[in-house]
Protein backbone atom coordinates (compact mmCIF):
# COMPACT_ATOMS: atom_id res chain seq x y z
CA UNK A 1 0.00 0.00 0.00
CA UNK A 2 2.46 2.59 -1.18
CA UNK A 3 0.38 4.45 -3.78
CA UNK A 4 0.82 8.17 -4.25
CA UNK A 5 -1.11 10.09 -1.56
CA UNK A 6 -2.91 12.33 -4.03
CA UNK A 7 -4.13 9.42 -6.14
CA UNK A 8 -5.24 7.64 -3.00
CA UNK A 9 -7.11 10.74 -1.87
CA UNK A 10 -9.01 10.90 -5.16
CA UNK A 11 -10.17 7.32 -4.71
CA UNK A 12 -11.16 7.90 -1.12
CA UNK A 13 -13.27 10.90 -2.09
CA UNK A 14 -15.25 8.69 -4.48
CA UNK A 15 -16.20 6.19 -1.76
CA UNK A 16 -19.68 5.86 -0.30
CA UNK A 17 -21.25 7.92 2.44
CA UNK A 18 -20.18 5.83 5.43
CA UNK A 19 -16.54 6.03 4.40
CA UNK A 20 -16.92 9.74 3.76
CA UNK A 21 -18.24 10.17 7.30
CA UNK A 22 -15.23 8.29 8.64
CA UNK A 23 -13.25 11.34 7.61
CA UNK A 24 -15.57 13.55 9.67
CA UNK A 25 -14.38 11.85 12.85
CA UNK A 26 -10.76 12.34 11.84
CA UNK A 27 -11.49 15.99 11.06
CA UNK A 28 -12.83 16.33 14.62
CA UNK A 29 -9.52 14.93 15.91
CA UNK A 30 -7.66 17.46 13.78
CA UNK A 31 -9.81 20.25 15.24
CA UNK A 32 -9.10 18.96 18.75
CA UNK A 33 -5.36 18.76 18.08
CA UNK A 34 -5.35 22.45 17.07
CA UNK A 35 -6.97 23.58 20.34
CA UNK A 36 -4.74 25.20 22.96
CA UNK A 37 -6.52 23.09 25.60
CA UNK A 38 -6.44 19.86 23.58
CA UNK A 39 -7.00 16.58 25.37
CA UNK A 40 -6.10 14.46 22.32
CA UNK A 41 -2.77 14.79 20.55
CA UNK A 42 -3.01 13.54 16.98
CA UNK A 43 -0.65 15.28 14.55
CA UNK A 44 -1.66 12.81 11.83
CA UNK A 45 -5.34 13.75 11.69
CA UNK A 46 -4.88 16.94 9.68
CA UNK A 47 -2.76 15.34 6.91
CA UNK A 48 -5.31 12.52 6.60
CA UNK A 49 -8.15 14.99 5.99
CA UNK A 50 -6.30 17.75 4.16
CA UNK A 51 -7.63 16.94 0.69
CA UNK A 52 -11.20 16.22 1.70
CA UNK A 53 -11.62 18.94 4.35
CA UNK A 54 -13.18 21.46 1.91
CA UNK A 55 -15.95 18.96 1.16
CA UNK A 56 -16.51 18.16 4.82
CA UNK A 57 -16.55 21.76 6.03
CA UNK A 58 -20.14 22.65 4.99
CA UNK A 59 -21.54 19.55 6.69
CA UNK A 60 -19.55 20.10 9.87
CA UNK A 61 -20.71 23.72 9.90
CA UNK A 62 -24.32 22.50 9.98
CA UNK A 63 -23.45 20.33 12.99
CA UNK A 64 -22.23 23.40 14.86
CA UNK A 65 -25.63 25.06 14.46
CA UNK A 66 -26.99 22.68 17.12
CA UNK A 67 -23.73 21.43 18.68
CA UNK A 68 -21.25 24.32 19.11
CA UNK A 69 -18.15 22.15 19.64
CA UNK A 70 -18.83 18.76 18.01
CA UNK A 71 -15.22 17.72 18.53
CA UNK A 72 -15.90 17.35 22.28
CA UNK A 73 -17.84 14.10 21.88
CA UNK A 74 -15.28 12.55 19.54
CA UNK A 75 -12.43 13.68 21.80
CA UNK A 76 -13.95 12.18 24.94
CA UNK A 77 -14.60 8.92 23.11
CA UNK A 78 -10.98 8.87 21.96
CA UNK A 79 -9.72 9.61 25.48
CA UNK A 80 -11.77 6.89 27.12
CA UNK A 81 -10.51 4.28 24.67
CA UNK A 82 -6.89 5.49 24.79
CA UNK A 83 -7.01 5.37 28.58
CA UNK A 84 -8.50 1.87 28.59
CA UNK A 85 -5.81 0.57 26.25
CA UNK A 86 -3.13 2.21 28.38
CA UNK A 87 -4.57 0.76 31.61
CA UNK A 88 -5.24 -2.74 30.25
CA UNK A 89 -3.93 -5.78 32.10
CA UNK A 90 -0.17 -6.09 31.65
CA UNK A 91 -0.62 -9.63 30.27
CA UNK A 92 -2.35 -8.31 27.13
CA UNK A 93 -0.05 -7.81 24.16
CA UNK A 94 -2.57 -8.46 21.38
CA UNK A 95 -4.92 -5.67 20.32
CA UNK A 96 -7.70 -5.64 17.72
CA UNK A 97 -8.99 -2.26 16.54
CA UNK A 98 -12.24 -2.37 14.55
CA UNK A 99 -13.29 0.30 12.04
CA UNK A 100 -9.65 1.28 11.98
CA UNK A 101 -9.15 2.40 8.38
CA UNK A 102 -8.25 5.94 9.49
CA UNK A 103 -7.26 5.14 13.09
CA UNK A 104 -3.83 6.52 14.04
CA UNK A 105 -3.18 4.80 17.38
CA UNK A 106 -0.44 2.58 15.98
CA UNK A 107 1.44 5.81 15.20
CA UNK A 108 0.65 7.88 18.30
CA UNK A 109 -0.25 5.67 21.31
CA UNK A 110 2.90 4.58 23.16
CA UNK A 111 0.88 2.05 25.16
CA UNK A 112 0.90 -0.15 22.03
CA UNK A 113 4.64 -0.72 22.33
CA UNK A 114 5.46 -4.45 22.57
CA UNK A 115 2.05 -5.31 21.10
CA UNK A 116 0.71 -7.17 18.10
CA UNK A 117 -1.99 -4.88 16.68
CA UNK A 118 -4.60 -5.92 14.12
CA UNK A 119 -6.50 -3.09 12.45
CA UNK A 120 -9.78 -4.24 10.91
CA UNK A 121 -11.81 -2.29 8.37
CA UNK A 122 -14.09 -3.35 5.54
CA UNK A 123 -12.46 -1.06 2.99
CA UNK A 124 -8.94 -1.40 1.64
CA UNK A 125 -9.03 2.14 0.24
CA UNK A 126 -9.03 3.74 3.69
CA UNK A 127 -5.99 1.71 4.71
CA UNK A 128 -4.32 2.57 1.43
CA UNK A 129 -4.96 6.28 1.93
CA UNK A 130 -3.65 6.21 5.51
CA UNK A 131 -0.43 4.45 4.61
CA UNK A 132 0.19 6.69 1.59
CA UNK A 133 -0.33 9.89 3.57
CA UNK A 134 1.58 8.86 6.67
CA UNK A 135 4.48 7.47 4.65
CA UNK A 136 5.04 11.00 3.38
CA UNK A 137 4.95 12.24 6.99
CA UNK A 138 7.66 9.76 8.03
CA UNK A 139 5.38 8.43 10.74
CA UNK A 140 6.82 5.48 12.67
CA UNK A 141 4.85 2.46 13.81
CA UNK A 142 4.84 1.86 17.57
CA UNK A 143 3.75 -1.82 17.86
CA UNK A 144 6.17 -4.70 17.43
CA UNK A 145 3.82 -6.15 14.83
CA UNK A 146 1.05 -4.50 12.84
CA UNK A 147 -1.43 -6.07 10.43
CA UNK A 148 -4.21 -4.45 8.40
CA UNK A 149 -7.13 -6.84 7.92
CA UNK A 150 -9.73 -6.05 5.26
CA UNK A 151 -12.93 -7.65 6.57
CA UNK A 152 -16.60 -6.75 6.93
CA UNK A 153 -17.87 -7.75 10.38
CA UNK A 154 -21.30 -8.29 8.82
CA UNK A 155 -19.82 -11.29 6.98
CA UNK A 156 -20.22 -14.61 8.77
CA UNK A 157 -16.53 -15.52 8.29
CA UNK A 158 -14.74 -12.25 9.03
CA UNK A 159 -12.81 -13.94 11.84
CA UNK A 160 -11.13 -16.27 9.32
CA UNK A 161 -9.34 -13.28 7.82
CA UNK A 162 -8.22 -12.20 11.28
CA UNK A 163 -6.88 -15.66 12.06
CA UNK A 164 -5.16 -15.83 8.67
CA UNK A 165 -3.38 -12.58 9.51
CA UNK A 166 -1.80 -14.24 12.54
CA UNK A 167 -4.28 -13.57 15.33
CA UNK A 168 -3.66 -15.91 18.29
CA UNK A 169 -6.91 -16.94 19.99
CA UNK A 170 -4.98 -18.47 22.89
CA UNK A 171 -3.54 -15.09 23.90
CA UNK A 172 -5.48 -12.48 25.92
CA UNK A 173 -6.72 -9.74 23.61
CA UNK A 174 -7.90 -6.15 23.92
CA UNK A 175 -10.83 -5.58 21.54
CA UNK A 176 -11.70 -1.99 20.59
CA UNK A 177 -15.14 -1.34 19.06
CA UNK A 178 -14.95 2.43 18.71
CA UNK A 179 -17.74 4.03 16.70
CA UNK A 180 -18.98 0.67 15.43
CA UNK A 181 -22.15 -0.53 17.16
CA UNK A 182 -24.34 2.34 15.94
CA UNK A 183 -23.77 1.34 12.31
CA UNK A 184 -24.79 -2.30 12.79
CA UNK A 185 -28.20 -3.88 13.28
CA UNK A 186 -28.73 -5.40 16.72
CA UNK A 187 -28.45 -8.96 15.40
CA UNK A 188 -25.15 -8.11 13.73
CA UNK A 189 -23.82 -6.59 16.94
CA UNK A 190 -24.80 -9.68 18.92
CA UNK A 191 -23.19 -12.00 16.36
CA UNK A 192 -19.99 -9.93 16.45
CA UNK A 193 -19.80 -10.03 20.24
CA UNK A 194 -20.43 -13.77 20.38
CA UNK A 195 -17.62 -14.34 17.89
CA UNK A 196 -15.33 -12.12 19.96
CA UNK A 197 -16.18 -14.21 23.02
CA UNK A 198 -15.25 -17.41 21.20
CA UNK A 199 -11.94 -15.91 20.04
CA UNK A 200 -11.04 -14.51 23.47
CA UNK A 201 -8.78 -16.18 26.00
CA UNK A 202 -9.42 -15.54 29.71
CA UNK A 203 -8.04 -12.16 30.71
CA UNK A 204 -9.18 -10.51 27.50
CA UNK A 205 -10.76 -7.06 27.61
CA UNK A 206 -13.22 -5.19 25.41
CA UNK A 207 -14.15 -1.55 24.97
CA UNK A 208 -17.10 -0.20 23.03
CA UNK A 209 -19.48 2.72 22.79
CA UNK A 210 -23.18 2.99 22.04
CA UNK A 211 -25.45 5.98 21.52
CA UNK A 212 -28.92 6.39 22.99
CA UNK A 213 -32.22 5.44 21.37
CA UNK A 214 -32.72 8.99 20.15
CA UNK A 215 -29.71 8.53 17.89
CA UNK A 216 -31.33 5.65 16.01
CA UNK A 217 -34.68 7.44 15.95
CA UNK A 218 -33.29 10.60 14.38
CA UNK A 219 -33.79 12.59 17.58
CA UNK A 220 -30.29 14.08 17.82
CA UNK A 221 -30.13 17.11 15.57
CA UNK A 222 -26.51 16.91 14.26
CA UNK A 223 -26.74 13.18 13.72
CA UNK A 224 -30.24 13.47 12.26
CA UNK A 225 -28.82 15.67 9.52
CA UNK A 226 -26.20 13.02 8.81
CA UNK A 227 -28.79 10.23 8.74
CA UNK A 228 -31.09 12.17 6.40
CA UNK A 229 -28.16 12.79 4.09
CA UNK A 230 -27.37 9.08 4.15
CA UNK A 231 -30.96 8.27 3.19
CA UNK A 232 -30.86 10.79 0.36
CA UNK A 233 -27.54 9.57 -1.03
CA UNK A 234 -27.67 5.85 -0.22
CA UNK A 235 -31.33 5.15 0.46
CA UNK A 236 -30.55 3.64 3.87
CA UNK A 237 -30.40 4.79 7.48
CA UNK A 238 -26.87 5.34 8.73
CA UNK A 239 -27.55 4.77 12.44
CA UNK A 240 -29.12 1.39 13.16
CA UNK A 241 -28.68 0.88 16.89
CA UNK A 242 -29.46 3.09 19.86
CA UNK A 243 -29.66 2.03 23.52
CA UNK A 244 -30.34 4.13 26.60
CA UNK A 245 -29.18 1.41 29.01
CA UNK A 246 -25.87 0.14 27.68
CA UNK A 247 -25.33 -2.25 30.58
CA UNK A 248 -28.45 -4.19 29.61
CA UNK A 249 -28.10 -3.82 25.85
CA UNK A 250 -26.02 -5.65 23.26
CA UNK A 251 -22.90 -5.72 25.43
CA UNK A 252 -24.79 -7.74 28.04
CA UNK A 253 -24.75 -10.61 25.53
CA UNK A 254 -21.13 -11.09 26.60
CA UNK A 255 -20.74 -13.24 29.74
CA UNK A 256 -18.00 -10.83 30.86
CA UNK A 257 -17.66 -8.43 33.78
CA UNK A 258 -18.86 -5.09 32.40
CA UNK A 259 -18.23 -1.57 33.67
CA UNK A 260 -19.96 1.59 32.51
CA UNK A 261 -17.19 4.17 32.31
CA UNK A 262 -19.48 7.08 31.43
CA UNK A 263 -22.80 7.80 29.72
CA UNK A 264 -22.44 11.58 29.23
CA UNK A 265 -25.99 12.37 30.39
CA UNK A 266 -24.88 14.89 33.01
CA UNK A 267 -22.72 18.02 32.85
CA UNK A 268 -19.24 17.35 34.13
CA UNK A 269 -15.53 17.29 33.47
CA UNK A 270 -13.87 14.39 31.66
CA UNK A 271 -10.10 14.34 31.13
CA UNK A 272 -10.08 18.05 31.90
CA UNK A 273 -12.74 18.89 29.32
CA UNK A 274 -16.06 20.39 30.37
CA UNK A 275 -19.00 18.44 28.94
CA UNK A 276 -22.57 19.52 28.36
CA UNK A 277 -25.02 16.74 27.45
CA UNK A 278 -26.38 16.46 23.92
CA UNK A 279 -30.15 16.97 24.04
CA UNK A 280 -32.85 15.19 22.11
CA UNK A 281 -34.46 17.39 19.48
CA UNK A 282 -37.93 16.20 20.48
CA UNK A 283 -38.09 16.39 24.29
CA UNK A 284 -34.83 18.24 25.08
CA UNK A 285 -33.73 15.43 27.39
CA UNK A 286 -30.06 14.35 27.60
CA UNK A 287 -29.16 11.58 25.17
CA UNK A 288 -26.79 8.95 26.60
CA UNK A 289 -23.55 8.19 24.81
CA UNK A 290 -22.12 5.29 26.77
CA UNK A 291 -18.60 3.90 27.04
CA UNK A 292 -18.39 0.28 28.21
CA UNK A 293 -15.38 -1.77 29.32
CA UNK A 294 -15.45 -5.51 29.87
CA UNK A 295 -13.16 -8.24 31.20
CA UNK A 296 -13.38 -11.96 30.46
CA UNK A 297 -12.60 -14.01 33.54
CA UNK A 298 -11.64 -17.65 33.68
CA UNK A 299 -14.57 -20.08 33.70
CA UNK A 300 -12.90 -22.06 36.47
Coordinates of C-alpha atoms in Angstrom, one line a residue:
X1 CA 0.0 0.0 0.0
X2 CA 2.5 2.6 -1.2
X3 CA 0.4 4.4 -3.8
X4 CA 0.8 8.2 -4.2
X5 CA -1.1 10.1 -1.6
X6 CA -2.9 12.3 -4.0
X7 CA -4.1 9.4 -6.1
X8 CA -5.2 7.6 -3.0
X9 CA -7.1 10.7 -1.9
X10 CA -9.0 10.9 -5.2
X11 CA -10.2 7.3 -4.7
X12 CA -11.2 7.9 -1.1
X13 CA -13.3 10.9 -2.1
X14 CA -15.3 8.7 -4.5
X15 CA -16.2 6.2 -1.8
X16 CA -19.7 5.9 -0.3
X17 CA -21.2 7.9 2.4
X18 CA -20.2 5.8 5.4
X19 CA -16.5 6.0 4.4
X20 CA -16.9 9.7 3.8
X21 CA -18.2 10.2 7.3
X22 CA -15.2 8.3 8.6
X23 CA -13.3 11.3 7.6
X24 CA -15.6 13.6 9.7
X25 CA -14.4 11.8 12.9
X26 CA -10.8 12.3 11.8
X27 CA -11.5 16.0 11.1
X28 CA -12.8 16.3 14.6
X29 CA -9.5 14.9 15.9
X30 CA -7.7 17.5 13.8
X31 CA -9.8 20.3 15.2
X32 CA -9.1 19.0 18.7
X33 CA -5.4 18.8 18.1
X34 CA -5.3 22.4 17.1
X35 CA -7.0 23.6 20.3
X36 CA -4.7 25.2 23.0
X37 CA -6.5 23.1 25.6
X38 CA -6.4 19.9 23.6
X39 CA -7.0 16.6 25.4
X40 CA -6.1 14.5 22.3
X41 CA -2.8 14.8 20.5
X42 CA -3.0 13.5 17.0
X43 CA -0.7 15.3 14.5
X44 CA -1.7 12.8 11.8
X45 CA -5.3 13.8 11.7
X46 CA -4.9 16.9 9.7
X47 CA -2.8 15.3 6.9
X48 CA -5.3 12.5 6.6
X49 CA -8.2 15.0 6.0
X50 CA -6.3 17.8 4.2
X51 CA -7.6 16.9 0.7
X52 CA -11.2 16.2 1.7
X53 CA -11.6 18.9 4.3
X54 CA -13.2 21.5 1.9
X55 CA -16.0 19.0 1.2
X56 CA -16.5 18.2 4.8
X57 CA -16.5 21.8 6.0
X58 CA -20.1 22.7 5.0
X59 CA -21.5 19.6 6.7
X60 CA -19.6 20.1 9.9
X61 CA -20.7 23.7 9.9
X62 CA -24.3 22.5 10.0
X63 CA -23.4 20.3 13.0
X64 CA -22.2 23.4 14.9
X65 CA -25.6 25.1 14.5
X66 CA -27.0 22.7 17.1
X67 CA -23.7 21.4 18.7
X68 CA -21.3 24.3 19.1
X69 CA -18.2 22.1 19.6
X70 CA -18.8 18.8 18.0
X71 CA -15.2 17.7 18.5
X72 CA -15.9 17.4 22.3
X73 CA -17.8 14.1 21.9
X74 CA -15.3 12.6 19.5
X75 CA -12.4 13.7 21.8
X76 CA -14.0 12.2 24.9
X77 CA -14.6 8.9 23.1
X78 CA -11.0 8.9 22.0
X79 CA -9.7 9.6 25.5
X80 CA -11.8 6.9 27.1
X81 CA -10.5 4.3 24.7
X82 CA -6.9 5.5 24.8
X83 CA -7.0 5.4 28.6
X84 CA -8.5 1.9 28.6
X85 CA -5.8 0.6 26.3
X86 CA -3.1 2.2 28.4
X87 CA -4.6 0.8 31.6
X88 CA -5.2 -2.7 30.3
X89 CA -3.9 -5.8 32.1
X90 CA -0.2 -6.1 31.6
X91 CA -0.6 -9.6 30.3
X92 CA -2.3 -8.3 27.1
X93 CA -0.1 -7.8 24.2
X94 CA -2.6 -8.5 21.4
X95 CA -4.9 -5.7 20.3
X96 CA -7.7 -5.6 17.7
X97 CA -9.0 -2.3 16.5
X98 CA -12.2 -2.4 14.5
X99 CA -13.3 0.3 12.0
X100 CA -9.6 1.3 12.0
X101 CA -9.1 2.4 8.4
X102 CA -8.3 5.9 9.5
X103 CA -7.3 5.1 13.1
X104 CA -3.8 6.5 14.0
X105 CA -3.2 4.8 17.4
X106 CA -0.4 2.6 16.0
X107 CA 1.4 5.8 15.2
X108 CA 0.6 7.9 18.3
X109 CA -0.2 5.7 21.3
X110 CA 2.9 4.6 23.2
X111 CA 0.9 2.0 25.2
X112 CA 0.9 -0.1 22.0
X113 CA 4.6 -0.7 22.3
X114 CA 5.5 -4.4 22.6
X115 CA 2.0 -5.3 21.1
X116 CA 0.7 -7.2 18.1
X117 CA -2.0 -4.9 16.7
X118 CA -4.6 -5.9 14.1
X119 CA -6.5 -3.1 12.5
X120 CA -9.8 -4.2 10.9
X121 CA -11.8 -2.3 8.4
X122 CA -14.1 -3.3 5.5
X123 CA -12.5 -1.1 3.0
X124 CA -8.9 -1.4 1.6
X125 CA -9.0 2.1 0.2
X126 CA -9.0 3.7 3.7
X127 CA -6.0 1.7 4.7
X128 CA -4.3 2.6 1.4
X129 CA -5.0 6.3 1.9
X130 CA -3.6 6.2 5.5
X131 CA -0.4 4.4 4.6
X132 CA 0.2 6.7 1.6
X133 CA -0.3 9.9 3.6
X134 CA 1.6 8.9 6.7
X135 CA 4.5 7.5 4.7
X136 CA 5.0 11.0 3.4
X137 CA 4.9 12.2 7.0
X138 CA 7.7 9.8 8.0
X139 CA 5.4 8.4 10.7
X140 CA 6.8 5.5 12.7
X141 CA 4.9 2.5 13.8
X142 CA 4.8 1.9 17.6
X143 CA 3.7 -1.8 17.9
X144 CA 6.2 -4.7 17.4
X145 CA 3.8 -6.2 14.8
X146 CA 1.1 -4.5 12.8
X147 CA -1.4 -6.1 10.4
X148 CA -4.2 -4.5 8.4
X149 CA -7.1 -6.8 7.9
X150 CA -9.7 -6.1 5.3
X151 CA -12.9 -7.7 6.6
X152 CA -16.6 -6.8 6.9
X153 CA -17.9 -7.7 10.4
X154 CA -21.3 -8.3 8.8
X155 CA -19.8 -11.3 7.0
X156 CA -20.2 -14.6 8.8
X157 CA -16.5 -15.5 8.3
X158 CA -14.7 -12.2 9.0
X159 CA -12.8 -13.9 11.8
X160 CA -11.1 -16.3 9.3
X161 CA -9.3 -13.3 7.8
X162 CA -8.2 -12.2 11.3
X163 CA -6.9 -15.7 12.1
X164 CA -5.2 -15.8 8.7
X165 CA -3.4 -12.6 9.5
X166 CA -1.8 -14.2 12.5
X167 CA -4.3 -13.6 15.3
X168 CA -3.7 -15.9 18.3
X169 CA -6.9 -16.9 20.0
X170 CA -5.0 -18.5 22.9
X171 CA -3.5 -15.1 23.9
X172 CA -5.5 -12.5 25.9
X173 CA -6.7 -9.7 23.6
X174 CA -7.9 -6.2 23.9
X175 CA -10.8 -5.6 21.5
X176 CA -11.7 -2.0 20.6
X177 CA -15.1 -1.3 19.1
X178 CA -14.9 2.4 18.7
X179 CA -17.7 4.0 16.7
X180 CA -19.0 0.7 15.4
X181 CA -22.1 -0.5 17.2
X182 CA -24.3 2.3 15.9
X183 CA -23.8 1.3 12.3
X184 CA -24.8 -2.3 12.8
X185 CA -28.2 -3.9 13.3
X186 CA -28.7 -5.4 16.7
X187 CA -28.4 -9.0 15.4
X188 CA -25.1 -8.1 13.7
X189 CA -23.8 -6.6 16.9
X190 CA -24.8 -9.7 18.9
X191 CA -23.2 -12.0 16.4
X192 CA -20.0 -9.9 16.4
X193 CA -19.8 -10.0 20.2
X194 CA -20.4 -13.8 20.4
X195 CA -17.6 -14.3 17.9
X196 CA -15.3 -12.1 20.0
X197 CA -16.2 -14.2 23.0
X198 CA -15.3 -17.4 21.2
X199 CA -11.9 -15.9 20.0
X200 CA -11.0 -14.5 23.5
X201 CA -8.8 -16.2 26.0
X202 CA -9.4 -15.5 29.7
X203 CA -8.0 -12.2 30.7
X204 CA -9.2 -10.5 27.5
X205 CA -10.8 -7.1 27.6
X206 CA -13.2 -5.2 25.4
X207 CA -14.1 -1.5 25.0
X208 CA -17.1 -0.2 23.0
X209 CA -19.5 2.7 22.8
X210 CA -23.2 3.0 22.0
X211 CA -25.5 6.0 21.5
X212 CA -28.9 6.4 23.0
X213 CA -32.2 5.4 21.4
X214 CA -32.7 9.0 20.2
X215 CA -29.7 8.5 17.9
X216 CA -31.3 5.7 16.0
X217 CA -34.7 7.4 15.9
X218 CA -33.3 10.6 14.4
X219 CA -33.8 12.6 17.6
X220 CA -30.3 14.1 17.8
X221 CA -30.1 17.1 15.6
X222 CA -26.5 16.9 14.3
X223 CA -26.7 13.2 13.7
X224 CA -30.2 13.5 12.3
X225 CA -28.8 15.7 9.5
X226 CA -26.2 13.0 8.8
X227 CA -28.8 10.2 8.7
X228 CA -31.1 12.2 6.4
X229 CA -28.2 12.8 4.1
X230 CA -27.4 9.1 4.2
X231 CA -31.0 8.3 3.2
X232 CA -30.9 10.8 0.4
X233 CA -27.5 9.6 -1.0
X234 CA -27.7 5.9 -0.2
X235 CA -31.3 5.2 0.5
X236 CA -30.5 3.6 3.9
X237 CA -30.4 4.8 7.5
X238 CA -26.9 5.3 8.7
X239 CA -27.5 4.8 12.4
X240 CA -29.1 1.4 13.2
X241 CA -28.7 0.9 16.9
X242 CA -29.5 3.1 19.9
X243 CA -29.7 2.0 23.5
X244 CA -30.3 4.1 26.6
X245 CA -29.2 1.4 29.0
X246 CA -25.9 0.1 27.7
X247 CA -25.3 -2.3 30.6
X248 CA -28.5 -4.2 29.6
X249 CA -28.1 -3.8 25.9
X250 CA -26.0 -5.6 23.3
X251 CA -22.9 -5.7 25.4
X252 CA -24.8 -7.7 28.0
X253 CA -24.7 -10.6 25.5
X254 CA -21.1 -11.1 26.6
X255 CA -20.7 -13.2 29.7
X256 CA -18.0 -10.8 30.9
X257 CA -17.7 -8.4 33.8
X258 CA -18.9 -5.1 32.4
X259 CA -18.2 -1.6 33.7
X260 CA -20.0 1.6 32.5
X261 CA -17.2 4.2 32.3
X262 CA -19.5 7.1 31.4
X263 CA -22.8 7.8 29.7
X264 CA -22.4 11.6 29.2
X265 CA -26.0 12.4 30.4
X266 CA -24.9 14.9 33.0
X267 CA -22.7 18.0 32.8
X268 CA -19.2 17.3 34.1
X269 CA -15.5 17.3 33.5
X270 CA -13.9 14.4 31.7
X271 CA -10.1 14.3 31.1
X272 CA -10.1 18.1 31.9
X273 CA -12.7 18.9 29.3
X274 CA -16.1 20.4 30.4
X275 CA -19.0 18.4 28.9
X276 CA -22.6 19.5 28.4
X277 CA -25.0 16.7 27.4
X278 CA -26.4 16.5 23.9
X279 CA -30.1 17.0 24.0
X280 CA -32.9 15.2 22.1
X281 CA -34.5 17.4 19.5
X282 CA -37.9 16.2 20.5
X283 CA -38.1 16.4 24.3
X284 CA -34.8 18.2 25.1
X285 CA -33.7 15.4 27.4
X286 CA -30.1 14.4 27.6
X287 CA -29.2 11.6 25.2
X288 CA -26.8 8.9 26.6
X289 CA -23.6 8.2 24.8
X290 CA -22.1 5.3 26.8
X291 CA -18.6 3.9 27.0
X292 CA -18.4 0.3 28.2
X293 CA -15.4 -1.8 29.3
X294 CA -15.4 -5.5 29.9
X295 CA -13.2 -8.2 31.2
X296 CA -13.4 -12.0 30.5
X297 CA -12.6 -14.0 33.5
X298 CA -11.6 -17.6 33.7
X299 CA -14.6 -20.1 33.7
X300 CA -12.9 -22.1 36.5

